[in-house]
Amino acid sequence: MFQPKRPQRELKYEELRIYTDEELNNFSEEELKDFKIKHDIPALEELEKGPWPSFVADAKQEALRRRKLADDRVMIDRYVVEDLLGQLELSFKDGETHWKHGGIVGVFGYGGGVIGRYSDVPEKFPGIAHFHTIRVNQPASMFYKTDFLRALCDLWEYRGSGLVNMHGSTGDIILLGTTTEQLEPIFYDMTHELDQDLGGSGSNLRTPSCCIGKARCEWACYDTQEMCYEMTMHYQDELHRPAFPYKFKFKFDGCPNGCVASIARADISFIGTWRDDIRIDQEAVRAYIAGDIVPRGGAHRGRDWGKFDIQKEVIDLCPSQCMWMEDGKLVIDNKECVRCMHCINVMPQALRPGTDTGVSILVGAKAPILEGAQISQVIVPFMKAEPPYDNVKEVIERIWEFWMEEGKNRERVGELIQRVGLPKFLEVIGLPPAPQMIKAPRANPYIFWKEEDVTGGFTRDIKDYRARHKR
Amino acid sequence: MDEIKKAIVEYASTSRKTRFYFKDMEKAVQEKVPTAKAREIKKAASELINEGTLIYFSTGSTTMYGLKDRCASDEPQQ
Amino acid sequence: MALSTGKFGKYDPQNPTKDRITDIGPRHYWEFFPPSIQKNYGKWLYHEVLEPGVLVHVSETGDKVYTVRCGSPRLMTVHHVREICDIADKYCNGYVRFTTRNNIEFIVDSLEKVEALKKDLSSRKFVSGSYKFPVGGTGASITNIVHTQGYVHCHTPATDASSLVKAVMDELFEYFTGMTLPAKVRLAVACCLNMCGAVHCSDIALLGIHRKPPIIDHEVIDQVCELPLVISSCPTGAISPDKTPEGRKTLKIKVDRCMFCGNCYTMCPALPIADKEGDGVAILVGGKISNSISEPKFSKVVVAYQPNNFPRYPEVVQTVKKIVEVYAADARKHERLGDWAERIGWEKFFEKTGIPFTEHLIDDYRLAYDTFRTSTQFKFTEAAWNVSRAAGGID
């Protein structure tokens, strides 16, 4: 258990590093206070004020660092950060972005992982004439050792802008801004020295992501990291070499609270659930009622909400009204439970998810382009999810096969299901229909009967009909 | 495999579009090689990429394929 | 065993496939877990928020791990990441974690370390005075905003993201460092309708929008774009083939069908859509992704447009603040913003927040009918009397 699919190279920053300690501490606070970048940026400097961390103040630190590094210690323009700030200021002034579409850039053999970007005012901001992004596939649930992060920082300061997103919307570490020339050297060192690959972009499987799961959460109903890692490794070809009609995302949520938003953001959402009973510790229930344990783990500590009221705060809010108090005990009618997590969220020391756990599989979530936003819909109410996940892979591959066959260019799988209808989708995937898949049965009677549904088929003889009915 | 690769190159060289989606390429190949499956076409396309015949063209959100010789670089003129 | 130096490092441009390594995937997660996480993996019993930004997780082994959570600007420099590493090395044996909402988490094994860590984090400020690592973002709070690239890196935005997030979080800072709300409030920013930030299920979503149709660059469109692909990219079929007076192939746009989504520009750089007066921010509220109590739901547009008033977007910021304040004062404990709005009714939402209800907020796209009130169950507000007066129903 918990073994990588191939041996991992152990990383030691001291062995990998590019910059000396002296280079890493190459400016003083005094210098920074007096530092002006080469462009006037009054609007951006306004954003240095206020309590929230200022990306402008931070960017200036890097701008100053790059000013002071020796010529042969940065492989792209040392003014890259200053030019970025300058162009951002110009964008505020113009009310329009100054980036062009990018196209044919990437690392050799990969159809994703690099987003090309060029400034449309390179004469003013030569440092960002090229400003390509690299997506780096994050480790499951984004824990790091500083050796890895420091090495990545050195690589990126030396061969790129030194600007990053921790993390991008889909989960990758985003390295923002380098030249075409540096893409391959970066990829070479990333794979050879950091033992680390790129993430997805374009019509690929996008970098899968997962919640914190069993690493630090009591509610994870399956091993989200293990499953996310396994799927990422198993589908490397799909992640790097595009052959889908459009993007495709997996996300792995350990429970119905949905901390990685799979239900809103993934073409296939894996959401942990259970099919036995919620575990109850009646003594702890009494302690909550008596006020000995703070409800919701103290999430409401900032305000006086009065004494905890189990009736008002838990029982009355249960969406299926399946719980009540009886002789001082909390009773849950588990057959009626819809596993919304509310009672568990409020009384985590008294209630826990069941132990017969697995995943619900939902499909089709996406942002609005083109046919409007969608939230994922249920297709498999419950499924065991244990290594090597062959059952899950089979469902995934059936969905892909159908989508690659029937999907139009730039049509997400959720839109395809809308277009062909859920019944057709279920038939192709090989799943029987169930009321769990719908909110309500259809209200219109326009049913697309098929010939085989109807006794005697569709072929009828008009003469036969006329024998009974005059014209 | 060679047959599929040939069909891809032929489509990529003669198609009205210099950049095209995988699906368009798949349909064109299947006209020539009716037995070709999507997976095989993808494999063949990947080989052509590795040989430097085909290139990827990505908008970030979608990816297209193109014949290297027919797609002008979008690098800024320096 | 060292990162390479020199222009191309160890990469040989003459021989790009030499020693090439591909398809190795991400680093395995296990080695990045602190020992306390490895030891208690899957053994957690419960957790508690001790104070804003500080969590304790209790394991069945008896172990307790403490997490200190702090905000980040998401867009950061390697210099900042190295400072995060310094802190992690000093207090956490070199381990650190990021959350899906761009917060930074430091995990330690004792309350004493929590105190020292908190003190250290709060003392670190940028020279201009803003916090580097504000502690908070737990429980019934407003945690970090998930957002997109904006003018920093995107070619299709209708607004900027990093500056908008900074402006909003400065104003809502007390909600990040406190836990005074009825429930958590999740904010998100996406700078155009592509919604890379998938803001469509957030309690409050700020969305960049365009309001002018694309301009057609007739001179180059035929060379730089695949016209049929552009035509088919339009969700409303507003784009059709055309010829210039010189006989050059181009496109035309039926403006009254344009819904300003910008999908054509995504497909074709010769159709720029961004515009200083046209672009701005829409505000959507009431979405959620959690299945808790109520089902996950979409955010709804409550403000169709506010200007891109860089760099601090005062109109947007004040509207967001107003919504949060009214919700905080009016909602019940555990009630998410969307559940509150539905309970009191959207007519009351507009009355209480003072946000004007306009025709732009009534759906007229596909499936609009689903959003119409088809019952006599509604509440009377001033908006209702306005209609009554307009209809001649009352004086």
Coordinates of N, CA, C and O in Angstrom, one line a residue, chain A residues 206-336:
Chain A
R206 N -7.4 16.3 -18.3 CA -6.8 17.3 -17.5 C -6.3 16.7 -16.2 O -6.8 15.7 -15.7
T207 N -5.3 17.4 -15.6 CA -4.7 16.9 -14.4 C -5.8 16.6 -13.3 O -6.5 17.5 -12.9
P208 N -5.9 15.3 -12.9 CA -6.9 15.0 -11.9 C -6.5 15.6 -10.6 O -5.3 15.8 -10.3
S209 N -7.5 15.9 -9.8 CA -7.2 16.4 -8.4 C -8.2 15.8 -7.4 O -9.2 15.2 -7.7
C210 N -7.8 15.8 -6.1 CA -8.5 15.2 -5.1 C -8.5 16.0 -3.8 O -7.7 17.0 -3.7
C211 N -9.4 15.7 -2.9 CA -9.5 16.4 -1.6 C -8.4 15.9 -0.7 O -7.6 15.0 -1.1
I212 N -8.4 16.4 0.5 CA -7.3 16.0 1.4 C -7.5 14.5 1.9 O -6.5 13.9 2.3
G213 N -8.7 14.0 1.8 CA -9.0 12.6 2.1 C -8.5 12.1 3.4 O -8.4 12.8 4.4
K214 N -8.0 10.8 3.3 CA -7.6 10.1 4.6 C -6.4 10.7 5.2 O -6.1 10.4 6.3
A215 N -5.7 11.6 4.4 CA -4.5 12.2 5.0 C -4.8 13.0 6.2 O -4.0 13.0 7.2
R216 N -5.9 13.7 6.2 CA -6.2 14.5 7.4 C -7.7 14.8 7.5 O -8.1 15.9 7.9
C217 N -8.5 13.8 7.2 CA -10.0 14.1 7.3 C -10.7 12.8 7.8 O -10.4 11.7 7.2
E218 N -11.5 12.9 8.7 CA -12.2 11.7 9.3 C -13.4 11.3 8.4 O -14.0 10.2 8.7
W219 N -13.7 12.0 7.4 CA -14.9 11.7 6.6 C -14.6 11.0 5.2 O -15.6 10.7 4.5
A220 N -13.4 10.9 4.9 CA -13.0 10.3 3.6 C -13.6 8.9 3.5 O -13.2 8.0 4.3
C221 N -14.4 8.6 2.5 CA -15.1 7.3 2.4 C -14.3 6.4 1.4 O -14.7 5.3 1.2
Y222 N -13.3 6.9 0.8 CA -12.3 6.1 0.0 C -11.0 6.8 0.0 O -10.9 8.0 0.4
D223 N -10.0 6.1 -0.5 CA -8.7 6.7 -0.5 C -8.5 7.6 -1.7 O -8.1 7.2 -2.8
T224 N -8.9 8.9 -1.5 CA -8.9 9.8 -2.7 C -7.5 10.0 -3.3 O -7.4 10.1 -4.5
Q225 N -6.5 10.1 -2.5 CA -5.1 10.3 -3.0 C -4.7 9.1 -3.9 O -4.2 9.2 -5.0
E226 N -4.9 7.9 -3.3 CA -4.5 6.7 -4.0 C -5.2 6.6 -5.3 O -4.6 6.3 -6.4
M227 N -6.5 6.9 -5.3 CA -7.3 6.7 -6.6 C -6.9 7.8 -7.6 O -6.8 7.5 -8.8
C228 N -6.7 9.0 -7.1 CA -6.3 10.1 -8.0 C -5.0 9.8 -8.6 O -4.8 9.9 -9.8
Y229 N -4.0 9.3 -7.8 CA -2.7 9.0 -8.3 C -2.8 7.8 -9.3 O -2.2 7.9 -10.4
E230 N -3.5 6.8 -9.0 CA -3.6 5.6 -9.9 C -4.2 6.0 -11.2 O -3.7 5.7 -12.3
M231 N -5.3 6.9 -11.2 CA -5.9 7.3 -12.4 C -5.0 8.2 -13.2 O -4.9 8.1 -14.5
T232 N -4.3 9.0 -12.5 CA -3.3 9.9 -13.2 C -2.2 9.1 -13.9 O -1.9 9.4 -15.1
M233 N -1.7 8.1 -13.2 CA -0.6 7.3 -13.8 C -1.2 6.4 -14.9 O -0.5 6.2 -15.9
H234 N -2.3 5.8 -14.7 CA -2.9 4.9 -15.6 C -3.2 5.6 -17.0 O -3.1 5.0 -18.0
Y235 N -3.6 6.8 -16.9 CA -4.1 7.5 -18.1 C -3.1 8.6 -18.5 O -3.5 9.7 -19.0
Q236 N -1.8 8.3 -18.4 CA -0.8 9.3 -18.8 C -0.8 9.6 -20.3 O -0.7 10.8 -20.7
D237 N -1.1 8.7 -21.1 CA -1.2 8.9 -22.5 C -2.3 9.9 -22.8 O -2.2 10.8 -23.6
E238 N -3.5 9.7 -22.2 CA -4.6 10.6 -22.4 C -4.3 12.0 -21.9 O -4.9 12.9 -22.4
L239 N -3.5 12.0 -20.8 CA -3.2 13.3 -20.2 C -2.2 14.1 -21.1 O -2.3 15.4 -21.2
H240 N -1.4 13.5 -21.9 CA -0.3 14.2 -22.6 C -0.6 14.3 -24.1 O -0.1 15.2 -24.8
R241 N -1.4 13.3 -24.6 CA -1.6 13.3 -26.1 C -3.1 13.4 -26.4 O -3.8 12.5 -26.2
P242 N -3.5 14.5 -27.0 CA -4.9 14.8 -27.1 C -5.6 14.0 -28.2 O -5.1 13.9 -29.3
A243 N -6.7 13.4 -27.9 CA -7.5 12.7 -28.9 C -9.0 12.8 -28.6 O -9.8 12.2 -29.2
F244 N -9.3 13.6 -27.6 CA -10.7 13.8 -27.1 C -11.3 14.9 -27.9 O -10.6 15.8 -28.5
P245 N -12.7 15.0 -28.0 CA -13.3 16.1 -28.6 C -13.0 17.5 -27.9 O -13.1 18.5 -28.5
Y246 N -12.8 17.4 -26.6 CA -12.6 18.6 -25.8 C -11.9 18.2 -24.5 O -11.5 17.1 -24.3
K247 N -11.8 19.1 -23.6 CA -11.2 18.8 -22.3 C -12.0 17.7 -21.5 O -13.2 17.6 -21.7
F248 N -11.3 17.1 -20.6 CA -12.0 16.1 -19.8 C -11.4 16.1 -18.4 O -10.2 16.0 -18.2
K249 N -12.3 16.2 -17.4 CA -11.7 16.3 -16.0 C -12.3 15.2 -15.1 O -13.5 14.9 -15.1
F250 N -11.4 14.7 -14.2 CA -11.8 13.8 -13.1 C -11.5 14.6 -11.8 O -10.4 15.3 -11.7
K251 N -12.4 14.5 -10.9 CA -12.0 15.0 -9.5 C -12.5 14.0 -8.5 O -13.6 13.4 -8.7
F252 N -11.8 13.9 -7.4 CA -12.1 12.9 -6.4 C -12.4 13.6 -5.0 O -11.5 14.1 -4.4
D253 N -13.7 13.5 -4.7 CA -14.1 14.0 -3.4 C -14.3 12.9 -2.4 O -15.0 11.9 -2.8
G254 N -13.8 13.0 -1.2 CA -13.9 11.9 -0.3 C -15.3 11.7 0.3 O -15.6 10.6 0.8
C255 N -16.1 12.8 0.3 CA -17.4 12.7 0.9 C -18.3 13.7 0.3 O -17.9 14.5 -0.5
P256 N -19.6 13.7 0.6 CA -20.6 14.6 -0.1 C -20.4 16.1 0.2 O -21.0 16.9 -0.4
N257 N -19.5 16.4 1.2 CA -19.2 17.8 1.4 C -18.5 18.4 0.1 O -18.6 19.6 -0.1
G258 N -17.8 17.6 -0.6 CA -17.3 18.0 -1.9 C -16.2 19.1 -1.9 O -16.3 20.1 -2.6
C259 N -15.1 18.9 -1.1 CA -14.2 20.0 -1.0 C -13.3 20.3 -2.3 O -12.8 21.4 -2.4
V260 N -13.3 19.4 -3.2 CA -12.6 19.8 -4.5 C -13.6 20.1 -5.6 O -13.3 20.2 -6.8
A261 N -14.9 20.2 -5.2 CA -15.9 20.7 -6.1 C -16.1 19.8 -7.3 O -16.5 20.3 -8.4
S262 N -15.9 18.6 -7.2 CA -16.0 17.7 -8.3 C -17.4 17.8 -9.0 O -17.6 17.7 -10.2
I263 N -18.4 18.0 -8.2 CA -19.8 17.9 -8.7 C -20.1 19.2 -9.6 O -20.9 19.1 -10.4
A264 N -19.3 20.2 -9.4 CA -19.4 21.4 -10.2 C -18.4 21.5 -11.4 O -18.6 22.2 -12.3
R265 N -17.3 20.7 -11.2 CA -16.2 21.0 -12.1 C -15.6 19.8 -12.9 O -14.7 20.0 -13.6
A266 N -16.1 18.6 -12.6 CA -15.5 17.5 -13.3 C -16.5 16.8 -14.2 O -17.6 16.6 -13.9
D267 N -15.9 16.3 -15.4 CA -16.8 15.5 -16.3 C -17.2 14.2 -15.6 O -18.2 13.7 -15.9
I268 N -16.3 13.6 -14.8 CA -16.7 12.5 -14.0 C -16.3 12.9 -12.5 O -15.2 13.1 -12.2
S269 N -17.3 13.0 -11.7 CA -17.2 13.3 -10.3 C -17.2 12.0 -9.5 O -18.2 11.3 -9.6
F270 N -16.2 11.8 -8.7 CA -16.2 10.6 -7.8 C -16.4 11.2 -6.4 O -15.6 11.9 -5.9
I271 N -17.5 10.8 -5.8 CA -17.8 11.4 -4.5 C -18.0 10.2 -3.5 O -18.9 9.4 -3.7
G272 N -17.2 10.2 -2.5 CA -17.3 9.2 -1.5 C -18.7 9.1 -0.8 O -19.3 10.1 -0.5
T273 N -19.1 7.9 -0.5 CA -20.4 7.7 0.3 C -20.3 6.4 1.0 O -19.4 5.6 0.9
W274 N -21.4 6.1 1.7 CA -21.5 4.8 2.4 C -22.9 4.2 2.2 O -23.8 4.9 1.9
R275 N -23.0 2.9 2.5 CA -24.4 2.3 2.3 C -24.9 1.6 3.5 O -25.9 1.0 3.5
D276 N -24.1 1.7 4.6 CA -24.6 1.1 5.9 C -25.1 2.3 6.8 O -25.5 3.3 6.2
D277 N -25.0 2.1 8.0 CA -25.5 3.1 8.9 C -24.5 4.1 9.4 O -23.3 3.8 9.6
I278 N -25.0 5.3 9.7 CA -24.2 6.3 10.3 C -23.8 5.8 11.7 O -24.7 5.3 12.5
R279 N -22.5 5.9 12.1 CA -22.1 5.4 13.4 C -22.5 6.5 14.5 O -22.1 7.7 14.3
I280 N -23.1 6.1 15.5 CA -23.5 7.0 16.6 C -22.9 6.7 17.9 O -22.9 5.5 18.3
D281 N -22.3 7.7 18.5 CA -21.8 7.6 19.9 C -22.8 8.4 20.8 O -22.7 9.6 20.8
Q282 N -23.7 7.7 21.4 CA -24.8 8.3 22.2 C -24.3 9.2 23.3 O -24.9 10.2 23.6
E283 N -23.2 8.8 23.9 CA -22.6 9.5 25.0 C -22.2 10.9 24.5 O -22.4 11.9 25.1
A284 N -21.6 10.9 23.3 CA -21.1 12.2 22.7 C -22.3 13.0 22.3 O -22.3 14.2 22.4
V285 N -23.4 12.4 21.8 CA -24.6 13.1 21.5 C -25.1 13.9 22.8 O -25.4 15.1 22.7
R286 N -25.1 13.2 23.9 CA -25.5 13.8 25.1 C -24.6 15.0 25.5 O -25.0 16.0 26.0
A287 N -23.3 14.8 25.3 CA -22.3 15.8 25.6 C -22.6 17.0 24.7 O -22.4 18.2 25.2
Y288 N -22.9 16.8 23.4 CA -23.2 18.0 22.6 C -24.5 18.7 23.1 O -24.5 20.0 23.2
I289 N -25.5 17.9 23.5 CA -26.7 18.5 24.0 C -26.4 19.3 25.3 O -27.0 20.4 25.5
A290 N -25.6 18.7 26.1 CA -25.3 19.4 27.4 C -24.4 20.6 27.3 O -24.1 21.3 28.2
G291 N -23.8 20.7 26.1 CA -22.9 21.9 25.9 C -21.5 21.6 26.2 O -20.6 22.5 26.3
D292 N -21.2 20.3 26.4 CA -19.8 19.9 26.8 C -18.9 19.8 25.6 O -17.6 19.8 25.7
I293 N -19.4 19.6 24.4 CA -18.6 19.6 23.2 C -19.2 20.7 22.3 O -20.4 20.9 22.2
V294 N -18.3 21.5 21.7 CA -18.7 22.6 20.9 C -19.2 22.1 19.5 O -18.5 21.2 18.9
P295 N -20.3 22.5 19.1 CA -20.9 22.0 17.8 C -20.1 22.5 16.6 O -19.4 23.5 16.7
R296 N -20.2 21.7 15.6 CA -19.5 22.0 14.3 C -18.0 22.2 14.5 O -17.4 23.1 13.8
G297 N -17.4 21.5 15.4 CA -16.0 21.7 15.7 C -15.6 23.1 16.0 O -14.4 23.4 15.8
G298 N -16.5 23.9 16.4 CA -16.1 25.3 16.8 C -16.1 26.2 15.6 O -15.6 27.4 15.7
A299 N -16.7 25.8 14.5 CA -16.7 26.7 13.3 C -17.4 28.0 13.5 O -17.2 29.0 12.7
H300 N -18.3 28.1 14.5 CA -19.1 29.3 14.7 C -18.6 30.1 15.9 O -19.3 30.9 16.5
R301 N -17.4 29.8 16.4 CA -16.9 30.4 17.6 C -16.9 31.9 17.6 O -16.9 32.5 18.7
G302 N -16.8 32.5 16.4 CA -16.7 34.0 16.4 C -17.9 34.8 16.8 O -17.8 36.0 16.8
R303 N -19.0 34.2 17.1 CA -20.2 34.9 17.4 C -21.0 34.1 18.4 O -21.0 32.9 18.4
D304 N -21.7 34.8 19.3 CA -22.5 34.1 20.3 C -23.9 33.7 19.6 O -24.8 34.5 19.5
W305 N -24.0 32.4 19.3 CA -25.2 31.9 18.7 C -26.2 31.3 19.8 O -27.1 30.6 19.4
G306 N -25.8 31.4 21.0 CA -26.7 30.8 22.1 C -26.3 29.3 22.2 O -25.4 28.8 21.6
K307 N -27.1 28.7 23.1 CA -26.9 27.3 23.4 C -27.2 26.4 22.2 O -28.1 26.7 21.5
F308 N -26.4 25.3 22.1 CA -26.7 24.4 21.0 C -28.0 23.7 21.2 O -28.4 23.3 22.3
D309 N -28.8 23.7 20.1 CA -30.1 23.1 20.1 C -30.2 22.0 19.1 O -30.3 22.3 17.9
I310 N -30.1 20.8 19.5 CA -30.0 19.7 18.5 C -31.3 19.6 17.7 O -31.2 19.2 16.5
Q311 N -32.4 20.0 18.2 CA -33.7 19.9 17.5 C -33.6 20.9 16.3 O -33.8 20.6 15.1
K312 N -33.3 22.1 16.7 CA -33.3 23.2 15.7 C -32.1 23.1 14.7 O -32.3 23.4 13.5
E313 N -31.0 22.8 15.2 CA -29.8 22.9 14.4 C -29.4 21.6 13.6 O -28.6 21.6 12.7
V314 N -30.0 20.5 14.1 CA -29.7 19.2 13.4 C -30.9 18.5 12.9 O -31.1 18.4 11.7
I315 N -31.8 18.2 13.8 CA -32.9 17.3 13.4 C -33.9 18.0 12.4 O -34.2 17.4 11.4
D316 N -34.2 19.3 12.7 CA -35.1 20.0 11.8 C -34.4 20.4 10.5 O -35.1 20.7 9.5
L317 N -33.1 20.4 10.4 CA -32.5 20.7 9.2 C -32.2 19.5 8.3 O -31.7 19.6 7.2
C318 N -32.4 18.3 8.8 CA -32.2 17.1 8.1 C -33.1 17.1 6.8 O -34.3 17.1 7.0
P319 N -32.5 17.0 5.6 CA -33.3 17.1 4.4 C -34.3 16.0 4.2 O -35.4 16.2 3.6
S320 N -34.1 14.8 4.8 CA -35.0 13.8 4.6 C -35.8 13.5 5.9 O -36.5 12.5 6.0
Q321 N -35.6 14.3 6.9 CA -36.4 14.2 8.2 C -36.3 12.8 8.7 O -37.3 12.2 9.1
C322 N -35.1 12.2 8.7 CA -35.0 10.8 9.1 C -34.4 10.6 10.5 O -33.9 9.6 10.8
M323 N -34.4 11.7 11.3 CA -33.8 11.5 12.6 C -34.7 12.2 13.7 O -35.4 13.1 13.4
W324 N -34.6 11.6 14.9 CA -35.4 12.2 16.0 C -34.8 11.7 17.3 O -34.0 10.8 17.3
M325 N -35.3 12.3 18.4 CA -34.8 11.9 19.8 C -35.8 11.0 20.4 O -37.0 11.2 20.2
E326 N -35.3 9.9 21.0 CA -36.2 9.0 21.7 C -35.6 8.5 23.0 O -34.4 8.0 22.9
D327 N -36.2 8.8 24.1 CA -35.6 8.4 25.4 C -34.2 8.9 25.6 O -33.3 8.2 26.0
G328 N -34.0 10.2 25.2 CA -32.7 10.7 25.4 C -31.6 10.2 24.4 O -30.5 10.5 24.5
K329 N -32.1 9.5 23.4 CA -31.1 9.0 22.4 C -31.5 9.5 21.0 O -32.6 9.7 20.7
L330 N -30.4 9.7 20.2 CA -30.7 10.1 18.8 C -30.9 8.9 18.0 O -30.1 8.0 18.0
V331 N -32.0 8.9 17.3 CA -32.3 7.8 16.4 C -32.3 8.2 14.9 O -32.8 9.3 14.6
I332 N -31.6 7.4 14.1 CA -31.5 7.8 12.7 C -32.2 6.6 11.9 O -31.8 5.4 12.1
D333 N -33.1 6.9 11.1 CA -33.7 5.9 10.2 C -32.8 5.9 8.9 O -33.1 6.6 8.0
N334 N -31.8 5.0 8.9 CA -30.8 5.1 7.9 C -31.3 4.8 6.5 O -30.7 5.2 5.5
K335 N -32.4 4.0 6.4 CA -32.9 3.7 5.1 C -33.4 5.0 4.4 O -33.5 5.1 3.2
E336 N -33.8 6.0 5.2 CA -34.3 7.2 4.7 C -33.3 8.3 4.5 O -33.5 9.4 4.0

